XYZ file of C-alpha atoms in Angstrom:
425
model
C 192.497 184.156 71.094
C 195.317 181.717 69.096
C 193.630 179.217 67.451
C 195.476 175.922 65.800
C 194.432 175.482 62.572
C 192.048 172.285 64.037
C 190.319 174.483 66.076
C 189.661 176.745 63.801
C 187.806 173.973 61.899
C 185.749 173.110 64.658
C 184.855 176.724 65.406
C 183.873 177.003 61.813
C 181.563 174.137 61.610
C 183.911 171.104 60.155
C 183.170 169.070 62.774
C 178.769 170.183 63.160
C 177.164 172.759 64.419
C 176.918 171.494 67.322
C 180.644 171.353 67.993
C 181.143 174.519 66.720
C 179.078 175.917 69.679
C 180.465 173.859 71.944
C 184.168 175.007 71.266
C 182.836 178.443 70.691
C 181.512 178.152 74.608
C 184.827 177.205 75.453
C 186.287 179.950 73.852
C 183.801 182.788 75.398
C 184.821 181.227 78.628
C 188.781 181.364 78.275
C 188.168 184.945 76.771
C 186.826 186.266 80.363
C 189.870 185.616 82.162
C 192.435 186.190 79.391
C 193.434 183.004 77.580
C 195.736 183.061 74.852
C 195.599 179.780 73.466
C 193.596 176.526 73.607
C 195.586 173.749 74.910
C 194.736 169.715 74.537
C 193.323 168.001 77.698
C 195.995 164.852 78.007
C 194.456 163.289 81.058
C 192.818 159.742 80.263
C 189.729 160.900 82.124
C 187.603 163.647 82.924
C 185.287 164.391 85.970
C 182.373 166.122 85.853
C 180.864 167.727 89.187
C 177.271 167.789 88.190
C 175.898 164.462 89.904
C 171.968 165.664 91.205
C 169.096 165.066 88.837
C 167.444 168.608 90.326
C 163.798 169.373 89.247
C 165.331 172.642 88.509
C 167.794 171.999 86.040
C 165.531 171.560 82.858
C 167.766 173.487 80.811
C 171.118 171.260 81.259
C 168.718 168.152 80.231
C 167.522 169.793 76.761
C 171.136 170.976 76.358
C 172.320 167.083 77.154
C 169.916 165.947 75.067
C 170.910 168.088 72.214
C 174.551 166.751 72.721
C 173.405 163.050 72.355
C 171.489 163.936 69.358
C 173.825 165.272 67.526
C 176.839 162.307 68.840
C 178.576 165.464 70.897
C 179.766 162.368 73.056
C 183.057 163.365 75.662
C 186.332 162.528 73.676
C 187.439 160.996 77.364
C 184.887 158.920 79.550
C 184.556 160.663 82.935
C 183.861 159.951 86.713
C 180.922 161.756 88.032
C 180.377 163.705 91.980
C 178.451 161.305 94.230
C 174.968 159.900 93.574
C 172.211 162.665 96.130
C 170.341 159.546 97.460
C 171.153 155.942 99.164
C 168.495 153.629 100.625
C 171.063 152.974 103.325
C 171.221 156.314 105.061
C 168.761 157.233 107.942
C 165.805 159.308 106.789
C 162.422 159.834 107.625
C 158.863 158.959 105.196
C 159.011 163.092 104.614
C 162.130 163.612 103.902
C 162.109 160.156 101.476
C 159.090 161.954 99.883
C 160.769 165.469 99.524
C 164.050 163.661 98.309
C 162.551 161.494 95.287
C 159.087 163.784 94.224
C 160.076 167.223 94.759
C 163.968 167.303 94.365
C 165.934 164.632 92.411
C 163.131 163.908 90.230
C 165.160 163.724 87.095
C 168.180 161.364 88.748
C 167.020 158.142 86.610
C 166.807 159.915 83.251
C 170.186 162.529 83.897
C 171.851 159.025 84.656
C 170.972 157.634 81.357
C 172.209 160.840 79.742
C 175.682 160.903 81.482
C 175.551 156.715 80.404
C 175.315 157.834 76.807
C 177.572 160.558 77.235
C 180.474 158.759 78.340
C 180.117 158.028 82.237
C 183.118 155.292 82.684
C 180.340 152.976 84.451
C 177.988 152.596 87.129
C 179.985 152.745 89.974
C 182.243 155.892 89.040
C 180.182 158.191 91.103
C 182.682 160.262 93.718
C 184.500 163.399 94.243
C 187.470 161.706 94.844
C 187.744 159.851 91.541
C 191.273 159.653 91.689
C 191.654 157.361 94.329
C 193.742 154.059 93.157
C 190.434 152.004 93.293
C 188.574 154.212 91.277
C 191.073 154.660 88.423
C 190.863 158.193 87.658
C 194.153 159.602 88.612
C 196.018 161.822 86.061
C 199.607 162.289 86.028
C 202.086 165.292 86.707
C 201.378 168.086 84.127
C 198.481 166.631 82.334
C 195.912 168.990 81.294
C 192.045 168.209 82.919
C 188.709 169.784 82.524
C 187.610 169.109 85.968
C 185.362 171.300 88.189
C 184.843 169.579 91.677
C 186.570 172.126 94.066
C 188.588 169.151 96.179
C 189.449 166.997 93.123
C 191.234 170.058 91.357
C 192.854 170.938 94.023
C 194.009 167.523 95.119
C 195.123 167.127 90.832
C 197.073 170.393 90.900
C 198.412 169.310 94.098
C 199.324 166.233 95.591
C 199.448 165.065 91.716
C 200.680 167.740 90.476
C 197.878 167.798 87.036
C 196.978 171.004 85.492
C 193.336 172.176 86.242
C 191.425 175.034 86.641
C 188.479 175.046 88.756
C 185.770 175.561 86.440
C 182.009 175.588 86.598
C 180.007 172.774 86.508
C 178.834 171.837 82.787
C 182.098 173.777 81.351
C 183.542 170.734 82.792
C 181.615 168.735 80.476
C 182.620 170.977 76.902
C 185.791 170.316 77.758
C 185.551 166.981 77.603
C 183.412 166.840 74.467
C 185.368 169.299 72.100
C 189.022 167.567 73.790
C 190.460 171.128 74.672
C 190.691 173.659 77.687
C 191.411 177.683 77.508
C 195.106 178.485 78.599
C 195.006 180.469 81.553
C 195.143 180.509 85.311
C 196.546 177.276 87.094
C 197.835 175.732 83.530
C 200.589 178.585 83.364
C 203.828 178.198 85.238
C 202.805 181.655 86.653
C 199.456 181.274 87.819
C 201.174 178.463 90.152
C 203.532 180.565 91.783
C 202.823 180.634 95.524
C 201.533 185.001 96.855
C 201.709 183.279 100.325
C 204.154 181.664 102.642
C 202.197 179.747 105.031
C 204.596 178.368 108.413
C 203.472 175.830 110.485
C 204.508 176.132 113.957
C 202.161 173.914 115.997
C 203.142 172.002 118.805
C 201.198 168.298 117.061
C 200.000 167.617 113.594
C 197.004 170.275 113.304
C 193.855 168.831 111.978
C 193.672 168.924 108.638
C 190.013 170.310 108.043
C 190.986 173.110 110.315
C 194.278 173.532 109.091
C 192.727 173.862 105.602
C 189.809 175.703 106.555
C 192.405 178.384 108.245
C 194.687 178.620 105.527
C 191.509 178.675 102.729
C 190.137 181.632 104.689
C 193.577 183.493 104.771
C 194.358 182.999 101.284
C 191.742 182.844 99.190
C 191.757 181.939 95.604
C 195.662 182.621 95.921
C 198.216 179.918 96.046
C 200.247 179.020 99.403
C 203.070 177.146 99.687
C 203.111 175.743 103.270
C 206.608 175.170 105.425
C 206.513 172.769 108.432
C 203.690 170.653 107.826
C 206.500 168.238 106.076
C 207.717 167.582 109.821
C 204.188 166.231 110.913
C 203.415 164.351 107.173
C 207.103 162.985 106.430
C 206.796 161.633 102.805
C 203.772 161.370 100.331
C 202.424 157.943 101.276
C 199.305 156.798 101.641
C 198.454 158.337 105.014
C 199.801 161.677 103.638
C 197.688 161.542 100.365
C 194.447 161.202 102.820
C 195.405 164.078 105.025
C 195.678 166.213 102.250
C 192.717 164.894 100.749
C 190.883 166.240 103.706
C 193.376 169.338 104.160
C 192.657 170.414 100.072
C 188.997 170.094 100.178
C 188.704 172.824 103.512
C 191.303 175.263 101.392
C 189.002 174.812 98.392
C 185.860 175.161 100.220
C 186.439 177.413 102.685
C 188.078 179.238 100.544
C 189.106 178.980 96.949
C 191.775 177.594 96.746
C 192.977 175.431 93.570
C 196.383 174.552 94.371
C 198.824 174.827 97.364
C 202.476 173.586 97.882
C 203.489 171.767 100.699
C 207.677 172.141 100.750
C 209.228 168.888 100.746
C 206.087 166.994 99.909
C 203.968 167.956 97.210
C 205.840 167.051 93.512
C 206.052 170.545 92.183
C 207.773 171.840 95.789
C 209.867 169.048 96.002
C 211.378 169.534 92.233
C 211.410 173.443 92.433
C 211.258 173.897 96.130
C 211.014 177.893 97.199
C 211.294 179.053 93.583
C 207.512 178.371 93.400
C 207.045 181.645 96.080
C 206.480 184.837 93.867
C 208.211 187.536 94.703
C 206.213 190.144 97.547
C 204.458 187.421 99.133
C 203.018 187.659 101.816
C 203.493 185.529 105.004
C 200.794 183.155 107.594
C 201.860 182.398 110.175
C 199.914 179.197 112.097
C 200.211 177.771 115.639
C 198.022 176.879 118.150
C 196.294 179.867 119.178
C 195.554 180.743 115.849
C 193.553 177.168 114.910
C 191.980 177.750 117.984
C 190.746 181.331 116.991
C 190.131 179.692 113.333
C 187.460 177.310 115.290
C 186.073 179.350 117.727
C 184.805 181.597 114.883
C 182.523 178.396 113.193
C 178.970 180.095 113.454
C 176.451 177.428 115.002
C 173.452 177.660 113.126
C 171.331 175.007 115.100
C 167.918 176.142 116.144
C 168.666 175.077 119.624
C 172.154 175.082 119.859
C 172.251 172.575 122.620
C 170.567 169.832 120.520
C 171.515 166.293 120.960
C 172.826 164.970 117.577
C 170.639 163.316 115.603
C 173.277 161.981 112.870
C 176.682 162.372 112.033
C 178.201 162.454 108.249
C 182.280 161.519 107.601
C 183.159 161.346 103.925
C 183.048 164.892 102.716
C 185.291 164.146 100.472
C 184.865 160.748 100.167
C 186.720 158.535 102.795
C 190.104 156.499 101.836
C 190.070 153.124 102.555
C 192.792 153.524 105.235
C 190.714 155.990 106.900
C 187.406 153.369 107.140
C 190.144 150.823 108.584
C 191.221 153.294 110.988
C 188.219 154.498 112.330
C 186.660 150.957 112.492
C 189.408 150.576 114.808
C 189.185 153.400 116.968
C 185.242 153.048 117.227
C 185.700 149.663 118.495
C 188.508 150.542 120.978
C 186.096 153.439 122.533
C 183.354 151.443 122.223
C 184.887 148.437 124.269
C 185.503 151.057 127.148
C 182.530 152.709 127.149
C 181.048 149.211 127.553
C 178.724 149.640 124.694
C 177.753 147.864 121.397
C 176.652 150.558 118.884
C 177.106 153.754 118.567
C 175.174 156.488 120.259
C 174.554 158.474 117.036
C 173.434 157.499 113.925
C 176.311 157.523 111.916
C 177.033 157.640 108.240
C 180.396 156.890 106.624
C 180.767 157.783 102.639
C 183.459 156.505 100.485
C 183.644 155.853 96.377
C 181.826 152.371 95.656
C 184.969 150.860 94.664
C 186.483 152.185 97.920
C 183.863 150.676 99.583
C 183.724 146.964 97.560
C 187.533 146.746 98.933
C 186.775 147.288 102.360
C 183.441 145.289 102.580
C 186.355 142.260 101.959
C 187.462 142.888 105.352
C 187.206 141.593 108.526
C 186.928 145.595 109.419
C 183.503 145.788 107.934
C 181.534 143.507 109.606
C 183.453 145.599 112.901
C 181.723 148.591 111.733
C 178.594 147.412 110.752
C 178.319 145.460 114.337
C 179.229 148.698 115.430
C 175.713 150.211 114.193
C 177.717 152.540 111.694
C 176.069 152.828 107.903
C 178.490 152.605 104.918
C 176.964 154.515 101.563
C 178.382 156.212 98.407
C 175.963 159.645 99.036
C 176.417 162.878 98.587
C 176.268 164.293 102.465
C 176.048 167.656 100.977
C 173.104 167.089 98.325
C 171.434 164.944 101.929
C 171.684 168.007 103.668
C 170.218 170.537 100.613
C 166.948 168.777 101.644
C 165.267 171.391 103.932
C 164.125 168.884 106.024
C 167.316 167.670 106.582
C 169.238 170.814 106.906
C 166.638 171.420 109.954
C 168.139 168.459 112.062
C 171.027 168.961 114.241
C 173.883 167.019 112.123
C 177.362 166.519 112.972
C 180.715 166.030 111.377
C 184.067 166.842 110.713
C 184.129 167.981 107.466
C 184.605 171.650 107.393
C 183.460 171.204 103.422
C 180.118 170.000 104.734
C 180.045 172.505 107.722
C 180.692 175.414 105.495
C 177.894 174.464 102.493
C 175.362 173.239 104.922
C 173.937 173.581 108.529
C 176.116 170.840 109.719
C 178.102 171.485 112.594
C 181.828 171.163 112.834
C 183.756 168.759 115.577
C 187.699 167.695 115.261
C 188.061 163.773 114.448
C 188.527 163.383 118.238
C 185.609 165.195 119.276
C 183.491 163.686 116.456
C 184.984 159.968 118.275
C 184.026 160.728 121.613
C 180.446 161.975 120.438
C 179.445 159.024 119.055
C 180.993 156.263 121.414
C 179.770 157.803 123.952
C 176.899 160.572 123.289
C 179.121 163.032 125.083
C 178.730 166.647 123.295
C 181.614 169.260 123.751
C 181.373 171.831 126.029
């Protein structure tokens, strides 16, 4: 690999030992898929993915601990993936128990370490730290160090960043030695598109499913998607949350890192269908195939039939408009059912900042009234409790369906559930 004559210095012990091996890690890792070069992260902030204090993790504690000692600290501050536990949210004495003694054991102390290491403050635990009211929102073509799989692909996209998705921890050395390896989505070619994805639905498809189809299809590959622009119109704020939601189901339920959406999405506006490489190959989505795309969800219920016993939306983290929009439509459906709360437990997640600005709304005391819980969790690290993972959950996050035994409904499915108990056919 190119080194600059700086990083050669580092490599070489100018900067400490400890430096040396982290930008030697850095190096080993850009080496396995072919960099070059190291470049220079220019985004203001980084994100790391690695929010759990896990038991399990001893090693990543003696390795932190090792950084503090020897003032590795993160050339950027960073955001941080959402806290595993909230007072707030329904659970039981056992799964309490299972939650703080046997599982995040170590979240006190790994907090203190990330503190010392640069976490931007308290409250900057989310996945989607790049939200306005969180503040971490890089610009078009800065280079990150990021590894949560919907914030990369929500950078590369909708912001139009440069990010790989990297491994939890890597995410981290980045940050701390202030460079990146040069390969993959930071080249102009690694964001060409090897798949034309058209959009030929009769209404706006549902984002999780629409991502969750297209993630499937493609892979780790890049799409660029026609038609969707006729549903969207213009990147506002109502666009940026649909593709929040759209991202995270191409990233999760497949592997995605960055898609195109012509006539939206910066990079496709500026270079439009230059973007497609040359032999790709073609998707084509309507109605019958989202259908197929959801029929295919495995249920993985004991009893398949099970009446809910709590439903998670946040996976990613909620936008602001979307907790003012489904206050709304809760109460509406709640008002004709002729009922006062809702008939699940239900959770909604959202940054802290996220949810600071909408707890100074009338809409808040709506939803609470309503019987519906606001926290800042995880769902995800609730659900990795095996206690948890054992009750019939529901939601319509196909991020949450597709890492846990959570079970996938639309947005209006997910509605009529819990206004009115009533479980799809």
């Amino acid at each position: 690999m190119k080194l600059t004559r700086e990083q050669q210095d580092i490599l070489e012990g100018k900067s400490g030992e400890t430096m040396a091996k982290v930008m030697e890690t850095m190096i080993r890792y850009g080496e396995l898929f072919g960099a070059d070069s190291m470049v220079k992260i220019t985004g203001k902030y980084n994100h790391l993915v690695t929010s759990f204090g896990l038991k399990g993790l001893a090693s990543i504690y003696t390795l932190l601990d090792q950084l503090i000692e020897e003032a590795a600290f993160s050339k950027q501050q960073f955001s941080v993936d959402p806290r595993p536990m909230d007072p707030n949210v329904p659970s039981s004495f056992l799964q309490n128990f299972v939650f703080k003694k046997i599982m995040y054991t170590k979240q006190e102390e790994y907090e203190q370490q990330l503190k010392k290491l640069g976490v931007l403050n308290d409250k900057a635990y989310t996945c989607t730290c790049y939200m306005d009211e969180v503040g971490n929102t890089p610009g078009q073509g800065d280079i990150l160090s990021w590894s949560e799989s919907s914030a990369v692909v929500y950078a590369n996209s909708v912001l139009g960043a440069r990010c790989n998705r990297n491994s939890g921890i890597i995410d981290l050395m980045g940050a701390i030695v202030g460079y990146v390896p040069n390969f993959g989505l930071l080249k102009d070619e690694g964001r060409k598109a090897k798949w034309i994805v058209e959009i030929k639905t009769s209404k706006k498809p549902e984002a999780q499913l629409l991502g969750s189809a297209i993630g499937m299809k493609v892979m780790e590959d890049v799409p660029y998607v026609t038609g969707l622009d006729k549903w969207l119109g213009v990147l506002d704020d109502a666009a940026k949350t649909y593709l929040k939601d759209f991202g995270a189901a191409t990233a999760s339920n497949g592997a995605v890192g960055l898609y195109h959406i012509e006539g939206i999405t910066p990079e496709a506006v500026q270079s439009g269908r230059s973007l497609i490489a040359e032999g790709a190959e073609t998707y084509v989505i309507d109605d019958a195939e989202l259908q197929r795309v959801y029929d295919s969800y495995p249920v993985i219920w004991k009893k398949k039939d099970a009446t809910p016993k709590l439903c998670f939306m946040g996976c990613p983290h909620m936008s602001f408009e979307q907790l003012v929009d489904w206050t709304k439509k809760i109460d509406g459906e709640l008002k004709k059912a002729k009922r006062k709360k809702v008939a699940i437990p239900t959770v909604f997640t959202a940054a802290p900042q996220v949810l600071e600005r909408f707890q100074n709304t009338r809409y808040s005391a709506v939803l609470k009234d309503a019987g519906v819980t606001v926290s800042y969790i995880c769902p995800l690290m609730y659900m990795n409790n095996p206690l948890c993972a054992s009750m019939p959950v529901i939601t319509s996050s196909n991020k949450l369906r597709t890492y846990t035994s959570a079970r996938y409904y639309t947005d209006e499915e997910i509605l009529r559930q819990i206004t009115t108990g009533g479980m799809r056919s």
